[in-house]
Structure formats: C-alpha cells, structure tokens
CSV table of C-alpha atoms and ligand atoms in Angstrom, one decimal:
chain,number,residue,atom,x,y,z
A,1,UNK,CA,36.6,16.3,-24.7
A,2,UNK,CA,33.4,18.2,-24.2
A,3,UNK,CA,31.3,19.7,-26.7
A,4,UNK,CA,31.0,19.0,-30.5
A,5,UNK,CA,33.6,19.1,-33.2
A,6,UNK,CA,36.3,21.3,-32.0
A,7,UNK,CA,34.0,23.5,-29.7
A,8,UNK,CA,36.1,22.8,-26.6
A,9,UNK,CA,35.5,24.3,-23.4
A,10,UNK,CA,38.7,25.7,-21.9
A,11,UNK,CA,39.1,25.5,-18.0
A,12,UNK,CA,38.9,28.9,-16.6
A,13,UNK,CA,42.1,28.9,-14.6
A,14,UNK,CA,45.1,26.7,-14.8
A,15,UNK,CA,44.6,23.7,-12.4
A,16,UNK,CA,47.1,23.5,-9.4
A,17,UNK,CA,47.7,19.9,-8.7
A,18,UNK,CA,49.6,18.4,-6.0
A,19,UNK,CA,50.9,15.5,-8.1
A,20,UNK,CA,52.2,15.0,-11.6
A,21,UNK,CA,51.5,11.8,-13.4
A,22,UNK,CA,53.3,10.5,-16.8
A,23,UNK,CA,52.6,7.6,-18.7
A,24,UNK,CA,53.4,6.4,-22.2
A,25,UNK,CA,51.8,3.9,-24.8
A,26,UNK,CA,53.7,2.6,-27.9
A,27,UNK,CA,52.2,2.8,-31.3
A,28,UNK,CA,53.5,-0.8,-32.1
A,29,UNK,CA,49.9,-2.4,-32.9
A,30,UNK,CA,46.4,-2.3,-32.4
A,31,UNK,CA,45.7,-1.4,-28.7
A,32,UNK,CA,44.2,-4.4,-26.7
A,33,UNK,CA,41.8,-4.7,-23.8
A,34,UNK,CA,45.0,-5.4,-21.7
A,35,UNK,CA,46.2,-1.8,-22.6
A,36,UNK,CA,42.9,-0.5,-21.7
A,37,UNK,CA,42.2,-2.4,-18.3
A,38,UNK,CA,45.8,-2.3,-17.3
A,39,UNK,CA,46.6,1.3,-18.3
A,40,UNK,CA,44.2,3.7,-20.3
A,41,UNK,CA,41.2,3.3,-17.8
A,42,UNK,CA,43.4,4.2,-14.9
A,43,UNK,CA,44.8,7.3,-16.9
A,44,UNK,CA,41.1,8.5,-17.3
A,45,UNK,CA,40.8,8.2,-13.5
A,46,UNK,CA,43.9,9.9,-12.6
A,47,UNK,CA,43.3,13.0,-14.7
A,48,UNK,CA,40.7,14.2,-12.1
A,49,UNK,CA,43.3,14.0,-9.3
A,50,UNK,CA,46.7,14.8,-10.8
A,51,UNK,CA,48.3,16.9,-13.5
A,52,UNK,CA,48.7,14.3,-16.2
A,53,UNK,CA,50.7,13.8,-19.3
A,54,UNK,CA,50.0,10.9,-21.7
A,55,UNK,CA,52.4,10.2,-24.6
A,56,UNK,CA,52.3,8.3,-27.6
A,57,UNK,CA,55.9,6.9,-27.4
A,58,UNK,CA,56.7,6.6,-31.0
A,59,UNK,CA,60.4,6.5,-30.6
A,60,UNK,CA,60.1,3.5,-28.4
A,61,UNK,CA,58.1,1.6,-31.2
A,62,UNK,CA,61.1,2.1,-33.6
A,63,UNK,CA,63.2,-0.6,-31.3
A,64,UNK,CA,61.6,-3.1,-33.6
A,65,UNK,CA,61.0,-3.0,-37.3
A,66,UNK,CA,57.9,-0.8,-38.1
A,67,UNK,CA,56.4,0.0,-41.4
A,68,UNK,CA,56.6,3.8,-41.7
A,69,UNK,CA,52.9,4.3,-43.1
A,70,UNK,CA,51.6,2.1,-40.4
A,71,UNK,CA,53.6,3.8,-37.7
A,72,UNK,CA,52.2,7.0,-38.9
A,73,UNK,CA,48.5,5.9,-38.7
A,74,UNK,CA,49.0,4.0,-35.4
A,75,UNK,CA,50.4,7.1,-33.9
A,76,UNK,CA,47.4,9.2,-34.7
A,77,UNK,CA,45.2,6.1,-33.7
A,78,UNK,CA,46.7,5.6,-30.3
A,79,UNK,CA,46.2,9.2,-29.6
A,80,UNK,CA,42.4,8.9,-30.7
A,81,UNK,CA,42.1,5.9,-28.3
A,82,UNK,CA,43.5,8.0,-25.5
A,83,UNK,CA,40.7,10.6,-26.1
A,84,UNK,CA,38.0,8.0,-26.9
A,85,UNK,CA,38.7,6.0,-23.8
A,86,UNK,CA,37.9,9.1,-21.6
A,87,UNK,CA,41.1,11.2,-21.4
A,88,UNK,CA,40.1,14.8,-21.7
A,89,UNK,CA,42.6,16.9,-23.6
A,90,UNK,CA,41.5,19.8,-21.5
A,91,UNK,CA,42.5,18.1,-18.4
A,92,UNK,CA,45.4,16.0,-19.4
A,93,UNK,CA,48.4,16.7,-21.9
A,94,UNK,CA,48.4,14.3,-24.8
A,95,UNK,CA,51.3,14.4,-27.1
A,96,UNK,CA,53.8,12.4,-29.3
A,97,UNK,CA,57.2,11.7,-27.9
A,98,UNK,CA,59.1,12.7,-30.9
A,99,UNK,CA,57.6,16.2,-30.9
A,100,UNK,CA,59.5,16.9,-27.9
A,101,UNK,CA,63.3,16.4,-28.7
A,102,UNK,CA,64.0,16.6,-25.1
A,103,UNK,CA,63.2,13.0,-24.6
A,104,UNK,CA,66.0,11.9,-27.0
A,105,UNK,CA,68.5,14.4,-25.7
A,106,UNK,CA,67.9,13.3,-22.0
A,107,UNK,CA,68.0,9.6,-23.0
A,108,UNK,CA,71.6,10.0,-24.4
A,109,UNK,CA,72.8,11.8,-21.1
A,110,UNK,CA,71.2,9.0,-19.0
A,111,UNK,CA,72.7,6.2,-21.3
A,112,UNK,CA,75.9,7.7,-20.1
A,113,UNK,CA,75.1,7.0,-16.5
A,114,UNK,CA,73.7,3.6,-16.9
A,115,UNK,CA,75.6,0.3,-17.0
A,116,UNK,CA,75.2,-2.2,-19.9
A,117,UNK,CA,74.8,-4.9,-17.3
A,118,UNK,CA,71.6,-3.1,-15.9
A,119,UNK,CA,70.1,-3.3,-19.4
A,120,UNK,CA,71.2,-6.8,-20.4
A,121,UNK,CA,69.2,-8.2,-17.4
A,122,UNK,CA,66.0,-6.7,-18.4
A,123,UNK,CA,63.4,-9.4,-18.7
A,124,UNK,CA,61.5,-7.7,-21.6
A,125,UNK,CA,64.8,-7.1,-23.4
A,126,UNK,CA,65.7,-10.9,-23.2
A,127,UNK,CA,62.2,-11.7,-24.4
A,128,UNK,CA,61.9,-9.3,-27.2
A,129,UNK,CA,65.5,-9.9,-28.4
A,130,UNK,CA,65.0,-13.8,-28.4
A,131,UNK,CA,62.0,-12.9,-31.1
A,132,UNK,CA,64.3,-10.9,-33.5
A,133,UNK,CA,66.6,-11.8,-36.2
A,134,UNK,CA,68.7,-8.9,-35.5
A,135,UNK,CA,68.7,-7.1,-32.2
A,136,UNK,CA,69.2,-3.2,-32.4
A,137,UNK,CA,70.9,-1.4,-29.7
A,138,UNK,CA,67.8,0.7,-29.3
A,139,UNK,CA,65.9,-2.5,-27.9
A,140,UNK,CA,68.8,-2.7,-25.3
A,141,UNK,CA,68.7,1.0,-24.3
A,142,UNK,CA,64.8,1.3,-24.6
A,143,UNK,CA,64.5,1.5,-20.7
A,144,UNK,CA,66.7,4.5,-20.6
A,145,UNK,CA,64.5,6.2,-23.0
A,146,UNK,CA,61.6,5.3,-20.8
A,147,UNK,CA,63.4,6.6,-18.0
A,148,UNK,CA,64.2,9.9,-19.9
A,149,UNK,CA,60.3,10.3,-20.5
A,150,UNK,CA,59.5,10.1,-16.8
A,151,UNK,CA,62.3,12.0,-15.3
A,152,UNK,CA,62.1,14.9,-17.6
A,153,UNK,CA,58.7,15.8,-16.2
A,154,UNK,CA,59.7,15.4,-12.6
A,155,UNK,CA,56.7,12.9,-12.6
A,156,UNK,CA,55.5,11.7,-9.0
A,157,UNK,CA,53.6,8.8,-10.2
A,158,UNK,CA,53.7,6.5,-13.4
A,159,UNK,CA,50.6,4.3,-13.9
A,160,UNK,CA,51.6,1.2,-15.9
A,161,UNK,CA,50.7,-2.7,-16.2
A,162,UNK,CA,52.7,-5.1,-14.3
A,163,UNK,CA,55.1,-5.8,-17.2
A,164,UNK,CA,56.8,-2.4,-16.6
A,165,UNK,CA,57.7,-2.8,-13.1
A,166,UNK,CA,61.4,-3.6,-13.8
A,167,UNK,CA,61.7,-0.7,-16.2
A,168,UNK,CA,60.4,1.6,-13.5
A,169,UNK,CA,62.8,0.4,-10.9
A,170,UNK,CA,65.7,1.2,-13.4
A,171,UNK,CA,64.2,4.8,-14.0
A,172,UNK,CA,64.3,5.1,-10.0
A,173,UNK,CA,67.8,3.8,-9.8
A,174,UNK,CA,69.0,6.0,-12.4
A,175,UNK,CA,67.2,9.0,-10.6
A,176,UNK,CA,68.8,8.2,-7.4
A,177,UNK,CA,72.3,7.7,-8.8
A,178,UNK,CA,72.2,11.2,-10.6
A,179,UNK,CA,71.0,12.9,-7.5
A,180,UNK,CA,73.5,11.2,-5.4
A,181,UNK,CA,76.3,12.2,-7.8
A,182,UNK,CA,75.2,15.8,-7.7
A,183,UNK,CA,74.1,15.9,-4.2
A,184,UNK,CA,70.9,17.7,-5.3
A,185,UNK,CA,67.6,16.6,-6.5
A,186,UNK,CA,67.9,16.8,-10.2
A,187,UNK,CA,65.2,14.4,-10.7
A,188,UNK,CA,62.1,13.3,-8.7
A,189,UNK,CA,62.3,9.6,-7.8
A,190,UNK,CA,58.9,8.3,-9.4
A,191,UNK,CA,56.5,5.9,-7.8
A,192,UNK,CA,55.1,3.1,-9.8
A,193,UNK,CA,51.2,3.0,-9.9
A,194,UNK,CA,50.4,-0.8,-10.8
A,195,UNK,CA,47.1,-2.3,-10.4
A,196,UNK,CA,47.2,-5.9,-8.8
A,197,UNK,CA,46.4,-8.7,-11.3
A,198,UNK,CA,42.8,-8.9,-10.2
A,199,UNK,CA,42.3,-5.2,-11.0
A,200,UNK,CA,43.9,-5.6,-14.6
A,201,UNK,CA,47.6,-5.2,-13.8
A,202,UNK,CA,48.3,-8.3,-16.2
A,203,UNK,CA,45.7,-9.4,-18.8
A,204,UNK,CA,46.7,-12.7,-20.2
A,205,UNK,CA,46.6,-14.0,-23.8
A,206,UNK,CA,43.4,-15.7,-24.6
A,207,UNK,CA,45.2,-18.6,-26.4
A,208,UNK,CA,47.9,-18.9,-23.6
A,209,UNK,CA,47.3,-17.9,-20.3
A,210,UNK,CA,51.1,-18.1,-19.3
A,211,UNK,CA,51.6,-15.1,-21.7
A,212,UNK,CA,50.6,-11.5,-21.3
A,213,UNK,CA,48.2,-10.2,-23.9
A,214,UNK,CA,50.5,-8.0,-26.0
A,215,UNK,CA,49.5,-5.8,-28.9
A,216,UNK,CA,52.5,-6.6,-31.0
A,217,UNK,CA,51.9,-10.5,-30.7
A,218,UNK,CA,52.4,-12.4,-33.9
A,219,UNK,CA,49.0,-14.2,-33.6
A,220,UNK,CA,46.2,-11.6,-32.9
A,221,UNK,CA,43.8,-14.5,-31.9
A,222,UNK,CA,44.9,-14.4,-28.3
A,223,UNK,CA,44.1,-10.5,-28.2
A,224,UNK,CA,41.1,-8.5,-27.8
A,225,UNK,CA,41.8,-5.2,-29.8
A,226,UNK,CA,39.9,-2.2,-28.6
A,227,UNK,CA,38.8,-1.6,-32.0
A,228,UNK,CA,37.8,-5.3,-32.9
A,229,UNK,CA,34.1,-5.6,-34.1
A,230,UNK,CA,31.5,-7.3,-32.0
A,231,UNK,CA,31.7,-10.5,-34.1
A,232,UNK,CA,35.4,-10.5,-33.9
A,233,UNK,CA,35.2,-10.2,-30.0
A,234,UNK,CA,32.6,-13.1,-30.0
A,235,UNK,CA,34.6,-15.3,-32.1
A,236,UNK,CA,37.9,-14.8,-30.0
A,237,UNK,CA,36.1,-15.2,-26.7
A,238,UNK,CA,34.5,-18.4,-27.8
A,239,UNK,CA,37.8,-19.9,-29.0
A,240,UNK,CA,39.7,-18.8,-25.9
A,241,UNK,CA,41.3,-21.6,-24.1
A,242,UNK,CA,39.8,-22.7,-20.8
A,243,UNK,CA,41.2,-25.0,-18.1
A,244,UNK,CA,40.2,-28.6,-17.0
A,245,UNK,CA,36.9,-28.8,-15.2
A,246,UNK,CA,33.7,-26.9,-15.8
A,247,UNK,CA,33.5,-24.8,-12.6
A,248,UNK,CA,33.9,-21.1,-12.7
A,249,UNK,CA,36.2,-19.6,-9.9
A,250,UNK,CA,39.3,-17.7,-9.4
A,251,UNK,CA,42.5,-19.6,-8.9
A,252,UNK,CA,45.4,-18.1,-10.8
A,253,UNK,CA,47.5,-21.2,-10.3
A,254,UNK,CA,45.3,-24.1,-11.2
A,255,UNK,CA,42.7,-22.2,-13.4
A,256,UNK,CA,44.7,-19.4,-15.1
A,257,UNK,CA,42.6,-19.1,-18.3
A,258,UNK,CA,39.3,-18.9,-16.5
A,259,UNK,CA,40.8,-16.7,-13.8
A,260,UNK,CA,41.9,-14.2,-16.6
A,261,UNK,CA,38.5,-14.3,-18.2
A,262,UNK,CA,36.9,-13.7,-14.8
A,263,UNK,CA,39.1,-10.6,-14.3
A,264,UNK,CA,38.0,-9.3,-17.6
A,265,UNK,CA,34.5,-9.9,-16.9
A,266,UNK,CA,34.8,-8.3,-13.6
A,267,UNK,CA,36.5,-5.2,-14.9
A,268,UNK,CA,34.0,-4.6,-17.7
A,269,UNK,CA,30.9,-5.4,-15.6
A,270,UNK,CA,31.8,-3.8,-12.3
A,271,UNK,CA,30.9,-7.3,-10.5
A,272,UNK,CA,33.3,-8.7,-8.1
A,273,UNK,CA,35.0,-12.1,-8.7
A,274,UNK,CA,32.8,-13.7,-5.9
A,275,UNK,CA,29.5,-12.5,-7.5
A,276,UNK,CA,30.6,-13.9,-10.8
A,277,UNK,CA,31.4,-17.1,-9.2
A,278,UNK,CA,28.0,-17.3,-7.7
A,279,UNK,CA,26.1,-16.3,-10.8
A,280,UNK,CA,27.6,-19.2,-12.8
A,281,UNK,CA,27.5,-22.1,-10.4
A,282,UNK,CA,26.5,-25.2,-12.4
A,283,UNK,CA,26.3,-23.3,-15.6
A,284,UNK,CA,29.5,-24.4,-17.3
A,285,UNK,CA,32.0,-22.4,-19.5
A,286,UNK,CA,29.7,-21.9,-22.5
A,287,UNK,CA,27.3,-19.6,-21.0
A,288,UNK,CA,29.9,-17.8,-19.2
A,289,UNK,CA,31.9,-17.1,-22.3
A,290,UNK,CA,28.9,-15.9,-24.4
A,291,UNK,CA,27.9,-13.5,-21.5
A,292,UNK,CA,31.5,-12.4,-21.2
A,293,UNK,CA,31.6,-11.5,-25.0
A,294,UNK,CA,28.5,-9.4,-24.5
A,295,UNK,CA,30.0,-7.6,-21.6
A,296,UNK,CA,33.1,-7.0,-23.4
A,297,UNK,CA,31.2,-5.7,-26.6
A,298,UNK,CA,29.2,-3.2,-24.3
A,299,UNK,CA,32.3,-1.9,-22.7
A,300,UNK,CA,34.2,-1.2,-26.0
A,301,UNK,CA,31.1,0.1,-27.9
A,302,UNK,CA,31.2,3.7,-26.6
A,303,UNK,CA,35.0,3.9,-27.2
A,304,UNK,CA,34.7,2.7,-30.8
A,305,UNK,CA,32.0,5.2,-31.3
A,306,UNK,CA,34.2,8.1,-30.0
A,307,UNK,CA,37.1,6.8,-32.0
A,308,UNK,CA,35.2,7.0,-35.2
A,309,UNK,CA,34.0,10.7,-34.3
A,310,UNK,CA,37.6,11.6,-33.7
A,311,UNK,CA,38.8,10.3,-37.0
A,312,UNK,CA,37.8,13.7,-38.9
A,313,UNK,CA,40.7,15.3,-40.4
A,314,UNK,CA,42.5,17.6,-38.3
A,315,UNK,CA,40.9,17.0,-34.9
A,316,UNK,CA,43.6,14.8,-33.2
A,317,UNK,CA,46.4,16.7,-34.8
A,318,UNK,CA,45.2,19.8,-33.2
A,319,UNK,CA,45.0,18.1,-29.9
A,320,UNK,CA,48.7,16.8,-30.2
A,321,UNK,CA,49.9,20.2,-31.4
A,322,UNK,CA,48.4,21.7,-28.1
A,323,UNK,CA,49.7,18.9,-26.2
A,324,UNK,CA,53.3,19.5,-27.5
A,325,UNK,CA,53.0,23.1,-26.7
A,326,UNK,CA,52.1,22.3,-23.1
A,327,UNK,CA,54.5,19.6,-22.7
A,328,UNK,CA,57.9,21.1,-24.0
A,329,UNK,CA,58.0,24.0,-21.5
A,330,UNK,CA,57.7,21.6,-18.7
A,331,UNK,CA,60.6,19.3,-20.0
A,332,UNK,CA,63.2,21.9,-20.9
A,333,UNK,CA,64.2,23.3,-17.5
A,334,UNK,CA,65.2,19.8,-16.1
A,335,UNK,CA,67.1,18.9,-19.4
A,336,UNK,CA,68.9,22.4,-19.2
A,337,UNK,CA,69.7,22.0,-15.4
A,338,UNK,CA,71.1,18.4,-16.0
A,339,UNK,CA,73.2,19.6,-19.1
A,340,UNK,CA,74.7,22.4,-17.0
A,341,UNK,CA,75.5,20.1,-14.0
A,342,UNK,CA,77.3,17.7,-16.5
A,343,UNK,CA,79.5,20.6,-17.5
A,344,UNK,CA,77.9,21.1,-21.1
A,345,UNK,CA,78.2,24.6,-22.3
A,346,UNK,CA,74.9,26.5,-22.2
A,347,UNK,CA,73.4,28.0,-25.5
A,348,UNK,CA,74.4,31.7,-25.8
B,1,LIG,P1,54.0,-4.5,-27.1
B,1,LIG,O1,53.5,-5.8,-27.3
B,1,LIG,O2,54.4,-3.6,-28.3
B,1,LIG,O3,55.4,-4.4,-26.2
B,1,LIG,P2,52.1,-3.8,-25.2
B,1,LIG,O4,50.9,-4.1,-25.6
B,1,LIG,O5,52.9,-4.4,-24.0
B,1,LIG,O6,53.1,-3.5,-26.4
B,1,LIG,P3,52.7,-0.8,-24.4
B,1,LIG,O7,52.5,0.2,-25.3
B,1,LIG,O8,54.0,-1.4,-24.2
B,1,LIG,O9,51.8,-2.2,-24.7
B,1,LIG,O10,52.0,-0.7,-23.0
B,1,LIG,C1,51.2,0.4,-22.8
B,1,LIG,C2,50.5,0.2,-21.2
B,1,LIG,O11,49.7,-1.0,-21.2
B,1,LIG,C3,51.8,-0.2,-20.3
B,1,LIG,O12,51.3,0.5,-19.1
B,1,LIG,C4,51.6,-1.7,-20.1
B,1,LIG,O13,52.2,-1.9,-18.9
B,1,LIG,C5,50.2,-1.9,-20.2
B,1,LIG,N1,50.0,-3.2,-20.6
B,1,LIG,C6,50.4,-3.8,-21.9
B,1,LIG,N2,49.8,-5.0,-21.8
B,1,LIG,C7,49.0,-5.3,-20.8
B,1,LIG,C8,48.4,-6.5,-20.4
B,1,LIG,N3,48.3,-7.5,-20.9
B,1,LIG,N4,47.8,-6.2,-19.1
B,1,LIG,C9,47.8,-5.1,-18.4
B,1,LIG,N5,48.5,-4.0,-18.8
B,1,LIG,C10,49.1,-4.2,-20.1
B,2,LIG,N1,57.9,1.1,-21.9
B,2,LIG,C1,56.6,1.2,-21.8
B,2,LIG,C2,56.0,2.4,-22.6
B,2,LIG,C3,56.6,3.6,-22.1
B,2,LIG,C4,56.3,4.3,-20.8
B,2,LIG,C5,57.1,5.4,-20.9
B,2,LIG,C6,55.4,3.8,-19.8
B,2,LIG,C7,57.4,4.3,-22.6
B,2,LIG,N2,57.8,5.4,-22.0
B,2,LIG,C8,57.1,6.1,-19.7
B,2,LIG,C9,55.4,4.8,-18.6
B,2,LIG,C10,56.1,5.8,-18.6
B,2,LIG,C11,55.8,-0.2,-22.5
B,2,LIG,O1,56.4,-0.8,-23.4
B,2,LIG,N3,54.6,-0.4,-21.9
C-alpha cells in the first residue's frame, strides 16, 4: 500500500497480465516464519508479474474447532500480515473466502465428482485426524474446498509450501476429470509453484526438525511467529534443538536441525548457504544462533511495524471489502458455467 492512512494511489488503468495466481492462508493461528518464507514472501514477488488473488481461507480453518472471537480477530490479522509483508492491495486482490459464497457452492459440486478414497489417503488428513478427538467430515473434504478456491478463478499458478503438493495434485486431477467428462475446458489445470527446501518450501519446527513448523502446533516453542517480540525470537532460537557436533554446514539428512536454521538464516540475510558455512568455520553453534536471532529480528521488524499501522479501525476492513468486489465477478462465470453443464436450472 502506498501513501498514508487510506490515501491510496490507484493504478491508472487495469493491468493486463498473462498469468493468474491464487493462494490461500488459514486464519488458524498466529502466522509463522514458515508461512512467510514458504508462501507470503513469494506472494509479494508474484504480484509484479501476475494477476494475483490472495485469500484468507476462513472456511478452511473451521475444519478443526475454533473459538469464534479468535477466528474473527485472526481473519483480520492474517489480512493485515498479507499487506504488512508487502502485498499491495492496489496490485493484488486480498479477500476473505466466506465473503464469496461461490467457493462453498463450487466445493459441493466438486465433492460430487471426487471419490472418498482420494480424500482418505491425503497425508495431511491422516495427520490432523489422528490429533482430533472427533473428526469432522469437513476435515476430510477440505482438499475439495481448496480445489474449488483455485479452480473458481481459473488460476494458472498456485504458490504454496511443500506440504500442499498433494492437495494441489488433487485439484489438478479434479480439473482434468471434469474437463474430460464435458469434453471442454471448464477449469484451467493449475500449476504448483513450490520453492525447494533451501528456498523456504519447508521450514521445520525448531524443537523437532522432523516436523514442519505449523501455526496450529500445540507447543509454540518450535515456531517463530511473525509477530513474536525480539526477546521471544531470541529465546526460541537460543533453545532450538541442534545436531551432534559443532560444525555448521548444510546436510539435511545428518544435520536436519542446523540445516533448517541455515535456511532461515540464508533467506533472511540474503547470504548463500556456502557463505554462511564459511563465515562460521570454527565458531560453534552459540555464536551462529545469536547472529541468526538478530537476522530474524531485523527481517520481521518492518513487517511488525506495518502491521501495527494497519491496526487502525476500518483500514483492513476497507481493503477486504474492495477485494471481495474484485474477486466475486471473477468467480461467478466459472460457477455458472459448471452449474449449467451439470444440468442445474439457471436463475431466471
Ligand atoms: P496449520 O498448522 O493450521 O495447518 P499452516 O501453518 O500449515 O497451518 P497454512 O495456512 O495452512 O499454514 O498455510 C499457508 C501457506 O504457508 C501454505 O502455502 C503453506 O504451504 C505454507 N506453509 C505453512 N507452513 C510452512 C512451513 N513450515 N514451511 C514452508 N511453508 C509453509
Ligand atoms: N490448504 C492450504 C490453504 C489453502 C490454499 C487454498 C492454498 C486453502 N485454499 C488455495 C492455495 C490455494 C493450507 O492448509 N496451507
């Protein structure tokens, strides 16, 4: 966003872009540096080369129990973090999933073309279901809602972290199946945009380098939240688990914890993994961790500052209202065409 409080400079003419990009983030916890490095940072880059839609996927968060007040607050906060981390509402469309009812409508139609076996074998479903006392059918059908999000906008590309690969493959399978059934391109088949691990595609938990950092993890000690204070960041990095030995080099198999910290260091500082390795020859983990903490604090400081500025009442709400106005007309033609092909009676 350019300018002060609401004085936004509108682009002079609609931008004609060759590609359309869609991605979503759940308001299911406080966003982590994993979300930032794996997804948000790329959103901000892509907005300059594609027509981008970034969505706070509140309906997805309902697949596991949520406190209504917290969900409400987090939905606004995720949108604020989008903008604070560099997504410009004049370049990209930022909106809330439940504000465009077509997502839920298309999801139902797609559920009727998806097999239960396809959903039961999803890794994330199996992992999340194992952690719940009761498993809702929403948790099972969640990847279909994600497919609906993407297919509704005829997205060419979907920037996500590595954990979403399987869900994206399902979205592609569903698109191909529907297109084949009607012998017509009802849906564009989307391409994943997943950074390699060394470029942030899978940031691991600081307390357990075999687990991905996740904002809804029970123990927040393994996460660095984008909004953590400098002291919290220093404390969490100091207590991060390390591997045996004292040397600092990248080796995902034998040194998964140090490798993860090196990736975070590299992406926050702009230094390559080799440069970091050379800089810390003979210095041990202590110095490396305390420098890493400062690099992370410096990376997050401007985001935190912008987040606070965006907390003024009405600012983010106005951005989301405009986002919905831009998103809905893009979604409806696809929904209507699919309804028609299925034989549903048009509104008269
Ligand atoms: P939850 O724990 O509630 O499932 P999450 O932290 O996995 O949430 P999402 O809202 O599901 O976050 O994901 C938002 C985006 O961030 C997705 O593109 C996802 O792939 C990416 N992402 C999430 N965690 C990581 C991570 N540890 N490393 C890299 N990318 C990540
Ligand atoms: N399932 C994703 C969030 C998500 C998403 C999407 C990502 C929902 N709809 C559409 C990309 C495109 C997750 O849990 N990270």
